[in-house]
Short mmCIF file of C-alpha atoms and ligand atoms in Angstrom, two decimals:
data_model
loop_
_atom_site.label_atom_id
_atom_site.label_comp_id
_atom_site.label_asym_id
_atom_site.label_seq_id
_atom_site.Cartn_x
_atom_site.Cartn_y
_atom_site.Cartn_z
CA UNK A 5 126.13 119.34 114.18
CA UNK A 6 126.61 122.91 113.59
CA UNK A 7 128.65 124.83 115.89
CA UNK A 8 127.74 126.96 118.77
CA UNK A 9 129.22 130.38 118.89
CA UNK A 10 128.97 132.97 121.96
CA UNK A 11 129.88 136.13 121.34
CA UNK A 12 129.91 138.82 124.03
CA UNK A 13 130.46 139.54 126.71
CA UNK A 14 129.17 143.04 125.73
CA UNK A 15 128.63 145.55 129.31
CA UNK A 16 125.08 146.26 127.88
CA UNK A 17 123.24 144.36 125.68
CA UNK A 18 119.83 145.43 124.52
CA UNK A 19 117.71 143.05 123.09
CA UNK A 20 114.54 145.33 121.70
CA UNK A 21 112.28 142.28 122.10
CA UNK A 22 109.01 141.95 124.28
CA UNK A 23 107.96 145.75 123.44
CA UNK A 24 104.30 146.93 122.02
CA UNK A 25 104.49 147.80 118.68
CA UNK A 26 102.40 150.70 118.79
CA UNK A 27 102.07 153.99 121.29
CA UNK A 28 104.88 155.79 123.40
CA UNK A 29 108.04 153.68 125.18
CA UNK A 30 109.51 155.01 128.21
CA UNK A 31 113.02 153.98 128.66
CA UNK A 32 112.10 152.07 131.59
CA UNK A 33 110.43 150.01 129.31
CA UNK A 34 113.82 148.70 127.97
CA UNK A 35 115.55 145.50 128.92
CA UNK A 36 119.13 145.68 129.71
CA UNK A 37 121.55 142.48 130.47
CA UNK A 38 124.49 143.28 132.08
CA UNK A 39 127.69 141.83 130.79
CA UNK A 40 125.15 139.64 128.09
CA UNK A 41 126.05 137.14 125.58
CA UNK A 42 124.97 136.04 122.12
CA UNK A 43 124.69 132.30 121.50
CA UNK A 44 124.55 132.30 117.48
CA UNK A 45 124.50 129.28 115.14
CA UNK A 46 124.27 129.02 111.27
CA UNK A 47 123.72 133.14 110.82
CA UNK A 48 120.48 132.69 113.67
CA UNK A 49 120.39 133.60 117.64
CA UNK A 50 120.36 130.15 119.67
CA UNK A 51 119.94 132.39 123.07
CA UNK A 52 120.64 135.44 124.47
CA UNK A 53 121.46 135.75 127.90
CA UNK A 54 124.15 136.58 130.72
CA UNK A 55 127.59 135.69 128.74
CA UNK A 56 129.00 133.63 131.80
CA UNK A 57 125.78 131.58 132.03
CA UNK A 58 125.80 130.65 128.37
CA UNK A 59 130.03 129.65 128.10
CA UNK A 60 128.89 125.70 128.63
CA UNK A 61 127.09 125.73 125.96
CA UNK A 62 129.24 127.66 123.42
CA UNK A 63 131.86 124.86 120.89
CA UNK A 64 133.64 128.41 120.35
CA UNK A 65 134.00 131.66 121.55
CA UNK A 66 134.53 135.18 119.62
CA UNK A 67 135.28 137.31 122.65
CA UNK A 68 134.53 141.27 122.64
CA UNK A 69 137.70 142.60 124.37
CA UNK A 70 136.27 146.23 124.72
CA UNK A 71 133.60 147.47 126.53
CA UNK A 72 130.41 147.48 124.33
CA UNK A 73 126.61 147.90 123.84
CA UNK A 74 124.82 145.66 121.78
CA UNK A 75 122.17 146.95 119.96
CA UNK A 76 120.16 144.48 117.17
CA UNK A 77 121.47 145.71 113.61
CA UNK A 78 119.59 149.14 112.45
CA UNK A 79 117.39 148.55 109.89
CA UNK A 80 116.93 151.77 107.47
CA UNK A 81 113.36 150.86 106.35
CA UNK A 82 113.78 153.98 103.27
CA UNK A 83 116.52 154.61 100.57
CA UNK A 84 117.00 155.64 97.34
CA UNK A 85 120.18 154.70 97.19
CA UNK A 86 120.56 153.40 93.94
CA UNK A 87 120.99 156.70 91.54
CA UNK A 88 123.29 158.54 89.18
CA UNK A 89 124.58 162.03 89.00
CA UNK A 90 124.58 164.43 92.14
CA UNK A 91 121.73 167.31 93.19
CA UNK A 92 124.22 169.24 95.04
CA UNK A 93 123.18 172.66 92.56
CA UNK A 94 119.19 172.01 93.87
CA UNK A 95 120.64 172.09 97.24
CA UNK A 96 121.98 175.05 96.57
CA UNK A 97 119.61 176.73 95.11
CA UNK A 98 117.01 175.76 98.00
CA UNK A 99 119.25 177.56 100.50
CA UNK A 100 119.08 180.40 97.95
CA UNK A 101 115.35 180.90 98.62
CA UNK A 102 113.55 178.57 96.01
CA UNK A 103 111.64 175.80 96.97
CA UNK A 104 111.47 171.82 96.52
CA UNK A 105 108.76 171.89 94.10
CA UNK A 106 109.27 175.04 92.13
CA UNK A 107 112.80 173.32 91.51
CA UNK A 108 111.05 170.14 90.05
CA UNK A 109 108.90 172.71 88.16
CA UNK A 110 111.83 174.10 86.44
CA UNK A 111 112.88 170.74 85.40
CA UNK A 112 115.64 169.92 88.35
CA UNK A 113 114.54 167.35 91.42
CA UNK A 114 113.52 164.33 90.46
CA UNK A 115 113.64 164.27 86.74
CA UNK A 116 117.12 165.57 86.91
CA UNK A 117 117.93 162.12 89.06
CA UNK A 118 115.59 160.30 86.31
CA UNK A 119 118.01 161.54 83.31
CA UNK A 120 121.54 160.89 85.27
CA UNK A 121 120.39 157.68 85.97
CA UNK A 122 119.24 156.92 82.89
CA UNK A 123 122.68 157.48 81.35
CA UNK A 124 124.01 155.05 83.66
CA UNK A 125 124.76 151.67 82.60
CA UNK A 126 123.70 149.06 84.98
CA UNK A 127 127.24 148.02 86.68
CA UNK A 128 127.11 151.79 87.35
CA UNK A 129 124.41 151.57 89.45
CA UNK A 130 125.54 148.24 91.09
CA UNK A 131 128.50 150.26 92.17
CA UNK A 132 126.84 153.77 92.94
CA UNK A 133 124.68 151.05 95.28
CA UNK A 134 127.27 149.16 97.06
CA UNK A 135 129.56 152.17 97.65
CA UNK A 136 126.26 154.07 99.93
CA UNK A 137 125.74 150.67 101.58
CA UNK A 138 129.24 150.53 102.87
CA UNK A 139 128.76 153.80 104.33
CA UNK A 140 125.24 152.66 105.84
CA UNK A 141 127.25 149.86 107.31
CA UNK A 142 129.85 151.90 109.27
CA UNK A 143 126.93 153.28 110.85
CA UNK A 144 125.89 150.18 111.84
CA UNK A 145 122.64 149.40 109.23
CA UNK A 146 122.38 145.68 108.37
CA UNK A 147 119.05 145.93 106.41
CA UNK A 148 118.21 148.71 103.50
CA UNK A 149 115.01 149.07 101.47
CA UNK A 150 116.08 150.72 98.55
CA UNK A 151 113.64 152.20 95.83
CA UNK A 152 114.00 152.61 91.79
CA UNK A 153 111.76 155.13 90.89
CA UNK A 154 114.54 157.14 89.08
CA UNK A 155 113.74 155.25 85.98
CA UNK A 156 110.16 155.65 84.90
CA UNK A 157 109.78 153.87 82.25
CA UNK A 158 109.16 149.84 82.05
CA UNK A 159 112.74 149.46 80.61
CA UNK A 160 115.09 151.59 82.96
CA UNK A 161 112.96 150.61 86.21
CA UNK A 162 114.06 147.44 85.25
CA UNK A 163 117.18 148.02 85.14
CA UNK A 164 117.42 149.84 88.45
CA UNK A 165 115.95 146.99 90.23
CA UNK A 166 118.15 144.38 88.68
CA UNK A 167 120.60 146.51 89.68
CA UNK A 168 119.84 146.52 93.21
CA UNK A 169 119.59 142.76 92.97
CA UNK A 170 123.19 142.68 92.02
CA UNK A 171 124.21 144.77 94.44
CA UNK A 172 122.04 142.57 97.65
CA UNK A 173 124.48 139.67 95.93
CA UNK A 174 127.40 141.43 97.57
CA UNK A 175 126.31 143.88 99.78
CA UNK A 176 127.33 143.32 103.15
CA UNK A 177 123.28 144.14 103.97
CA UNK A 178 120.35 142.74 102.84
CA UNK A 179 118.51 145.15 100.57
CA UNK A 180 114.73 145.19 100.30
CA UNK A 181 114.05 146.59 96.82
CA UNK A 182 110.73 148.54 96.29
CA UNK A 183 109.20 149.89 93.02
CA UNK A 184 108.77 153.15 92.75
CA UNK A 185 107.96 153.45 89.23
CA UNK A 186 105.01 155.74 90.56
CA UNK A 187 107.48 158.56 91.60
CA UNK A 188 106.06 161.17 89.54
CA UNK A 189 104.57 161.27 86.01
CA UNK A 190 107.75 161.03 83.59
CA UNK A 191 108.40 163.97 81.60
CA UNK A 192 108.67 162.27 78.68
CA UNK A 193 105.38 160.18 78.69
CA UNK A 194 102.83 161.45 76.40
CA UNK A 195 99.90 159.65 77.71
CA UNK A 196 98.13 160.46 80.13
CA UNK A 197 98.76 159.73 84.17
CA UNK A 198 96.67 156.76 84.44
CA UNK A 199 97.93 155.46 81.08
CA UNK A 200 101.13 155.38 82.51
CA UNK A 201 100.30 153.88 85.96
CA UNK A 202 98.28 150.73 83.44
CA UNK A 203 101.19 150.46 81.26
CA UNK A 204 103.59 149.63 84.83
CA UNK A 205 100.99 147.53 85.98
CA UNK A 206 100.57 145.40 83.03
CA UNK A 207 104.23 145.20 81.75
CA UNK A 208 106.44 145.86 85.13
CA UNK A 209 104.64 144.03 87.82
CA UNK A 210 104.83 140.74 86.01
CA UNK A 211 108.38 141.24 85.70
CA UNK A 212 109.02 141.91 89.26
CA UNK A 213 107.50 138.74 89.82
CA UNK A 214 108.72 136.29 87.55
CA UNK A 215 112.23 137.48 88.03
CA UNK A 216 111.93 138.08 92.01
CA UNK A 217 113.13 142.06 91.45
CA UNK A 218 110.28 143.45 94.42
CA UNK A 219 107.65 142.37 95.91
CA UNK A 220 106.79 146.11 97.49
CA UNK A 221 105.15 149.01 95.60
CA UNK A 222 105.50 152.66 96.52
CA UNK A 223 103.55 155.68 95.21
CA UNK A 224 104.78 159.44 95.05
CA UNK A 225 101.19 160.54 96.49
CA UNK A 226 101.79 164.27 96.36
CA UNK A 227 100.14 166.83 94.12
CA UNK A 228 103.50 167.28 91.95
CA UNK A 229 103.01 163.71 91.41
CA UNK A 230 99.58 161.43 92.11
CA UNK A 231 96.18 162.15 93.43
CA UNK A 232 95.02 159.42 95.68
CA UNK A 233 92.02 158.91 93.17
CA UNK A 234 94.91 157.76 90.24
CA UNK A 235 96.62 155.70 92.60
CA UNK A 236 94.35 153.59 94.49
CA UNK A 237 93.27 151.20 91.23
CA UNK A 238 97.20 151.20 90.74
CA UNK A 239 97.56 149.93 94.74
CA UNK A 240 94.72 147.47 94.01
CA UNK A 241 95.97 146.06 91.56
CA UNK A 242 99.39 145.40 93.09
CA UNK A 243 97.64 144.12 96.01
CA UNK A 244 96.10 141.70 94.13
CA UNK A 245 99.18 140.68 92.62
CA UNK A 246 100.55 139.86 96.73
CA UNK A 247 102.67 142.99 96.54
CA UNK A 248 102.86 144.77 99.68
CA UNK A 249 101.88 148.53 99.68
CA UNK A 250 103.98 151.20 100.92
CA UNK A 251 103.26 154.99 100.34
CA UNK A 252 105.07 158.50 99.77
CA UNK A 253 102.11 160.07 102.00
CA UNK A 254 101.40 163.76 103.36
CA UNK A 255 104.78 165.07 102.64
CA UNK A 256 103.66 168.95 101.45
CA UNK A 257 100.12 167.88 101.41
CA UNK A 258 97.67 165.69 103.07
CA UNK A 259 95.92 162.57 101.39
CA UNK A 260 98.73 159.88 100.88
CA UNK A 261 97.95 158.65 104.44
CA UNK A 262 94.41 158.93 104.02
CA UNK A 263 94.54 155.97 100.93
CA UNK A 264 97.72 154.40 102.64
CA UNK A 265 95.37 153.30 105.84
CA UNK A 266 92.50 152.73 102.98
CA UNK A 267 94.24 149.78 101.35
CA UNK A 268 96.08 148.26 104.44
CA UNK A 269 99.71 149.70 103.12
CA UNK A 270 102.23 148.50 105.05
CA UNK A 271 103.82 151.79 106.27
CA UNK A 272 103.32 155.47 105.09
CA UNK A 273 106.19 157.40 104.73
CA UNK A 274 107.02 161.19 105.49
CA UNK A 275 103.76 162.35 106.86
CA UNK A 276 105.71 166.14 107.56
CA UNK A 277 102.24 168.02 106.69
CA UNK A 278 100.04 165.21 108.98
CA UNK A 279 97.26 167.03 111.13
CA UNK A 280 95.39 165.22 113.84
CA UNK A 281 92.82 163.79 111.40
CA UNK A 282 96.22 161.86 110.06
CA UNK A 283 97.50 160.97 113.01
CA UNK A 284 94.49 159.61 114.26
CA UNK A 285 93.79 157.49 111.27
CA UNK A 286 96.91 156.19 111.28
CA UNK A 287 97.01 155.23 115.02
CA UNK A 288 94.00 153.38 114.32
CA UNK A 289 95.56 151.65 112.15
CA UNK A 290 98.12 148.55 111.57
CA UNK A 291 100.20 151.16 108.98
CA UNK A 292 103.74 151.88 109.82
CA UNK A 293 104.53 155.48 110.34
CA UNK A 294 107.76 156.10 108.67
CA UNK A 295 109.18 159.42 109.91
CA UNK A 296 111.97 160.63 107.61
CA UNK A 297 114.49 163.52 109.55
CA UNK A 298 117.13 163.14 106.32
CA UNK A 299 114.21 164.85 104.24
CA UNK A 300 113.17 167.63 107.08
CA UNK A 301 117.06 168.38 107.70
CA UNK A 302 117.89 168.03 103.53
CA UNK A 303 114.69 170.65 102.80
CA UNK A 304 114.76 172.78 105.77
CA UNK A 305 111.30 172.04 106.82
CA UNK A 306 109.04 170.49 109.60
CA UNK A 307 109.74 167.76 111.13
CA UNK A 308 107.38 164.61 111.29
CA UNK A 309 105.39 164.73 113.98
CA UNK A 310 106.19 162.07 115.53
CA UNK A 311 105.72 162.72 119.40
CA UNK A 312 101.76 162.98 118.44
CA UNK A 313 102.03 159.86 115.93
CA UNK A 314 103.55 157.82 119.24
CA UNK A 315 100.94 159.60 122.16
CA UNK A 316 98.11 158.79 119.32
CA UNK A 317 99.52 155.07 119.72
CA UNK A 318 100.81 154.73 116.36
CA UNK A 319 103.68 152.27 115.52
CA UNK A 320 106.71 154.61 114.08
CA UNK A 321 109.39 153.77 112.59
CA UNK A 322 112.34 156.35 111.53
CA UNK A 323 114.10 155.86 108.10
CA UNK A 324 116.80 157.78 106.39
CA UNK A 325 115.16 158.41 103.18
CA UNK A 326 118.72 158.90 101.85
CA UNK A 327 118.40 159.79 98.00
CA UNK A 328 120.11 162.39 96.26
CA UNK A 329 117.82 165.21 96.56
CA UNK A 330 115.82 166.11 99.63
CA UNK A 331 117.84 163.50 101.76
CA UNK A 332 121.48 163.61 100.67
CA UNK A 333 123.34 163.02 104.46
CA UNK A 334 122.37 159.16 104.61
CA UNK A 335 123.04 158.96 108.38
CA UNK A 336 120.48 156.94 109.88
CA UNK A 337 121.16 157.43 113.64
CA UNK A 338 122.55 161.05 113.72
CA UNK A 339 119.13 161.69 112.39
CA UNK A 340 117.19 159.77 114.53
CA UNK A 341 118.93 160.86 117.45
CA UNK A 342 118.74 164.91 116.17
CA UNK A 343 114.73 163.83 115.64
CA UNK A 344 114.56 162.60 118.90
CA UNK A 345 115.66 166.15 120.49
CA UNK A 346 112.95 168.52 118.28
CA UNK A 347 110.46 165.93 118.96
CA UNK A 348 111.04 164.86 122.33
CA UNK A 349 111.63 161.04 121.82
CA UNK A 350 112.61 158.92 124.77
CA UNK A 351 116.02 156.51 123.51
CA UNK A 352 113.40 153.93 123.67
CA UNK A 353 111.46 155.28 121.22
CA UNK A 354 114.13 156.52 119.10
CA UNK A 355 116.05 152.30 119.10
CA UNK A 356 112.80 150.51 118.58
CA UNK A 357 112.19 153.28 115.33
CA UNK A 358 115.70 151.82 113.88
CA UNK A 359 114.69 148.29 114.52
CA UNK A 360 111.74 146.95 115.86
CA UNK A 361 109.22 149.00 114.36
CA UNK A 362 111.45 149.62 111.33
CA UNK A 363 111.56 145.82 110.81
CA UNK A 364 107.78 146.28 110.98
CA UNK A 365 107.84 148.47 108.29
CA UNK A 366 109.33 145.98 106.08
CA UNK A 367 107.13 143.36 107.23
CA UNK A 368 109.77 141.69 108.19
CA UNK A 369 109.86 139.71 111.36
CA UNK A 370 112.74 137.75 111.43
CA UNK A 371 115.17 140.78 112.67
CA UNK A 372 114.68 144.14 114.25
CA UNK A 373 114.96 142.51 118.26
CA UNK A 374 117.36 140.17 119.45
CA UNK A 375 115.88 136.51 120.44
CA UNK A 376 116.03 133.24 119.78
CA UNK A 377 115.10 132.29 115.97
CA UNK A 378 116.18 135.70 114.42
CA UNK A 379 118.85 136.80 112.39
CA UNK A 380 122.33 136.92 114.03
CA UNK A 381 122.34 141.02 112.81
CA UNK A 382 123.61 143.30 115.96
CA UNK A 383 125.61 146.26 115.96
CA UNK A 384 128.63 147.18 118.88
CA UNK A 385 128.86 150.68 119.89
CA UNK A 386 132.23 151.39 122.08
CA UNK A 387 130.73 152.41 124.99
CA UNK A 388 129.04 150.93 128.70
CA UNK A 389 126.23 153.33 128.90
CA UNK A 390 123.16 152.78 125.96
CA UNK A 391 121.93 156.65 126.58
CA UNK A 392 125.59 157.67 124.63
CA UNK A 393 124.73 156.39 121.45
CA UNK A 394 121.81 158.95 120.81
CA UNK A 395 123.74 161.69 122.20
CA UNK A 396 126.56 161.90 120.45
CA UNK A 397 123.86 162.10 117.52
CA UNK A 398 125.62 159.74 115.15
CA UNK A 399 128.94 160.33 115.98
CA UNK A 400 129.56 157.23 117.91
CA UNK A 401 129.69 154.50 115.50
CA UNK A 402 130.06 150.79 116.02
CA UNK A 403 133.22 149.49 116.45
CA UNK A 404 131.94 146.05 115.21
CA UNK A 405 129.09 145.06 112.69
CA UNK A 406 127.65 141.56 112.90
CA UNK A 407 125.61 140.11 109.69
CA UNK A 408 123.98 136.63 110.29
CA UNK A 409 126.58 135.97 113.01
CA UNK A 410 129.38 137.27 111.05
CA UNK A 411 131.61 140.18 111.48
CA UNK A 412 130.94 142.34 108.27
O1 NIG B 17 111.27 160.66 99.68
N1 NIG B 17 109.37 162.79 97.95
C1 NIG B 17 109.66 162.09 97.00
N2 NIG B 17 110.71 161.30 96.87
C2 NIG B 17 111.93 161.40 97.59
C3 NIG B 17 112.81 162.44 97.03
C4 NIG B 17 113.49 161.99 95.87
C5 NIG B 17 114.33 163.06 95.24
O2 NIG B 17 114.21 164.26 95.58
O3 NIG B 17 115.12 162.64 94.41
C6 NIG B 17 111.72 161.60 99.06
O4 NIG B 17 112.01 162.65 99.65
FE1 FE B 18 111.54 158.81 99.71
#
């Protein structure tokens, strides 16, 4: 029989479970167990309940000795982690004046990631990978998408994702890789656009398959990079492949959401320049709305709107977006929690974006809450009181990281 392990007792533990998916979350709304306990077995949750009432059950007992909340582990539901070189002279010369896109113009932004990384050998990018996870993990993320897209071309996208493949093999995380070999149209591609989306379709996506590299596919939709007219026969044809659809949508203009609702994407991501005619189609939707504060904060621009997206009764998530460009801080929950105060989140709101409704993102329902049947992932933040962990805006981190019932 395998064993029976209670962990706990933590002074707060916060479960996420039994909350709507979609629309506004008052605090009130949140379930708190006083001095609660995990009952874990084989890398799953058993039970969850007070930590006394649960001891008869337990064969062993890993005892918290200080006093903690227990939050499920974050789930960063956007990366592009997985990158060579560095963008901190873009950076710079944003705060100088000039802007995202007259930088990509002038041949920095993304193509400048595109060439750095493809100068790296593989192992490179293994390691690049692994070292931002470990940082992601002190701040208490046990789940990271992370995108190629930095490749753009059939042969070094493939080499980013088996790269990332490597790197879920010893990552303390698990790592959800996405294509994004639609990040923009590569420099060096003398075809036209849609020639180039064909040319991934036909030679990439049976790759991904047979060697289990993705099974998501992003799009740049943005008019720097894809009209919604050249990507939606590029979507379709994913779809019908089983690939799940996630979208780059109304970052500096509108019409990624528009297509990402359209084919039943799974989330749309960004969504900075969304007006009401967004919001509302997205609220009417079953599409994630991934708010990313990394790339607001990185650029110096709006932030998502996200108190609309939630009073419209949309499902949001928040993600990091951490890549080397617009999002270079990778710090999930100081940028939740700074999102939070510009956009007027409740800390219910703000949690369920790291986990519930990021999970959701992800289509992923096997984490993201704490109950019986899901992973064993949870997160311990040194504290009694819940409401400190968004106020010290990131600067409280866990003093213990659980993966599949395991201390990471
Ligand atoms: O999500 N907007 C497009 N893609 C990334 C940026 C990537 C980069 O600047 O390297 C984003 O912000
Ligand atoms: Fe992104």
């Amino acid at each position: 029989m395998p064993k029976k392990i209670l962990i706990g007792p933590f002074k707060q533990l916060l479960p996420l479970s039994g909350l709507p998916l979609k629309g506004a979350l008052k605090d009130e709304q949140l379930t708190i167990i006083n001095n609660g306990g995990l009952l874990v077995s084989e890398g799953k949750i058993l039970k969850i309940g007070l930590y006394g009432g649960l001891k008869s059950e337990a064969d062993e007992i890993e005892s918290i000795d200080h006093p903690t909340v227990c939050l499920p582990g974050l789930v960063d539901a956007h990366t592009h982690i997985c990158f060579g070189g560095s963008r901190a002279h873009d950076y710079a010369l944003r705060n100088a004046g000039k802007s995202y896109l007259e930088i990509a113009k002038a041949g920095g932004g993304i193509w400048d990631t595109v060439t750095k990384t493809r100068q790296a050998p593989e192992e490179v990018l293994v390691k690049n990978t692994l070292k931002q996870c470990e940082r992601h993990l002190k701040n208490g993320v046990t789940t990271l998408e992370v995108k190629s897209g930095y490749g753009l071309s059939v042969d070094e996208e493939l080499k980013m994702l088996r790269a990332i493949k490597k790197a879920n093999e010893t990552s303390a995380q698990d790592l959800i890789a996405t294509c994004l070999a639609a990040h923009m149209v590569p420099k060096d591609w003398s075809g036209t656009a849609k020639g180039y989306l064909e040319e991934i379709g036909n030679e990439l996506f049976p790759v991904l398959k047979s060697e289990g590299l993705a099974h998501r596919i992003d799009a740049f939709v943005e008019e720097s990079a894809y009209s919604p007219s050249q990507i939606r026969p590029y979507f379709e044809k994913a779809q019908a492949m089983g690939f799940d659809i996630t979208v780059h949508a109304d970052q500096f203009s509108t019409g990624g959401s528009q297509i990402a609702v359209e084919v039943g994407a799974v989330s749309a991501d960004h969504l900075e320049a969304s007006t009401d005619k967004e919001i509302a189609l997205l609220a009417k939707s079953n599409t994630v709305a991934t708010a990313l504060p990394g790339a607001s904060i990185g650029l110096g621009c709006a932030f998502t709107p996200a108190r609309k997206l939630l009073d419209a009764g949309a499902c949001l998530a928040i993600a990091s977006d951490h890549n080397p460009g617009s999002a270079p801080m990778g710090n999930l929950l100081a940028q939740a929690s700074i999102l939070g105060t510009f956009e007027k989140l409740s800390n219910a709101e703000v949690l369920a974006g790291i986990t519930q409704r990021a999970a959701a993102a992800l289509n992923l329902n096997d984490r993201g809450v704490l109950e019986a049947g899901k992973k064993a992932d949870f997160t311990l933040f040194p504290t009694d009181n819940y409401q400190e962990i968004t106020y010290h805006q990131g600067q409280l981190k866990p003093s213990m990281v659980y993966k599949n019932g395991l201390l990471a």
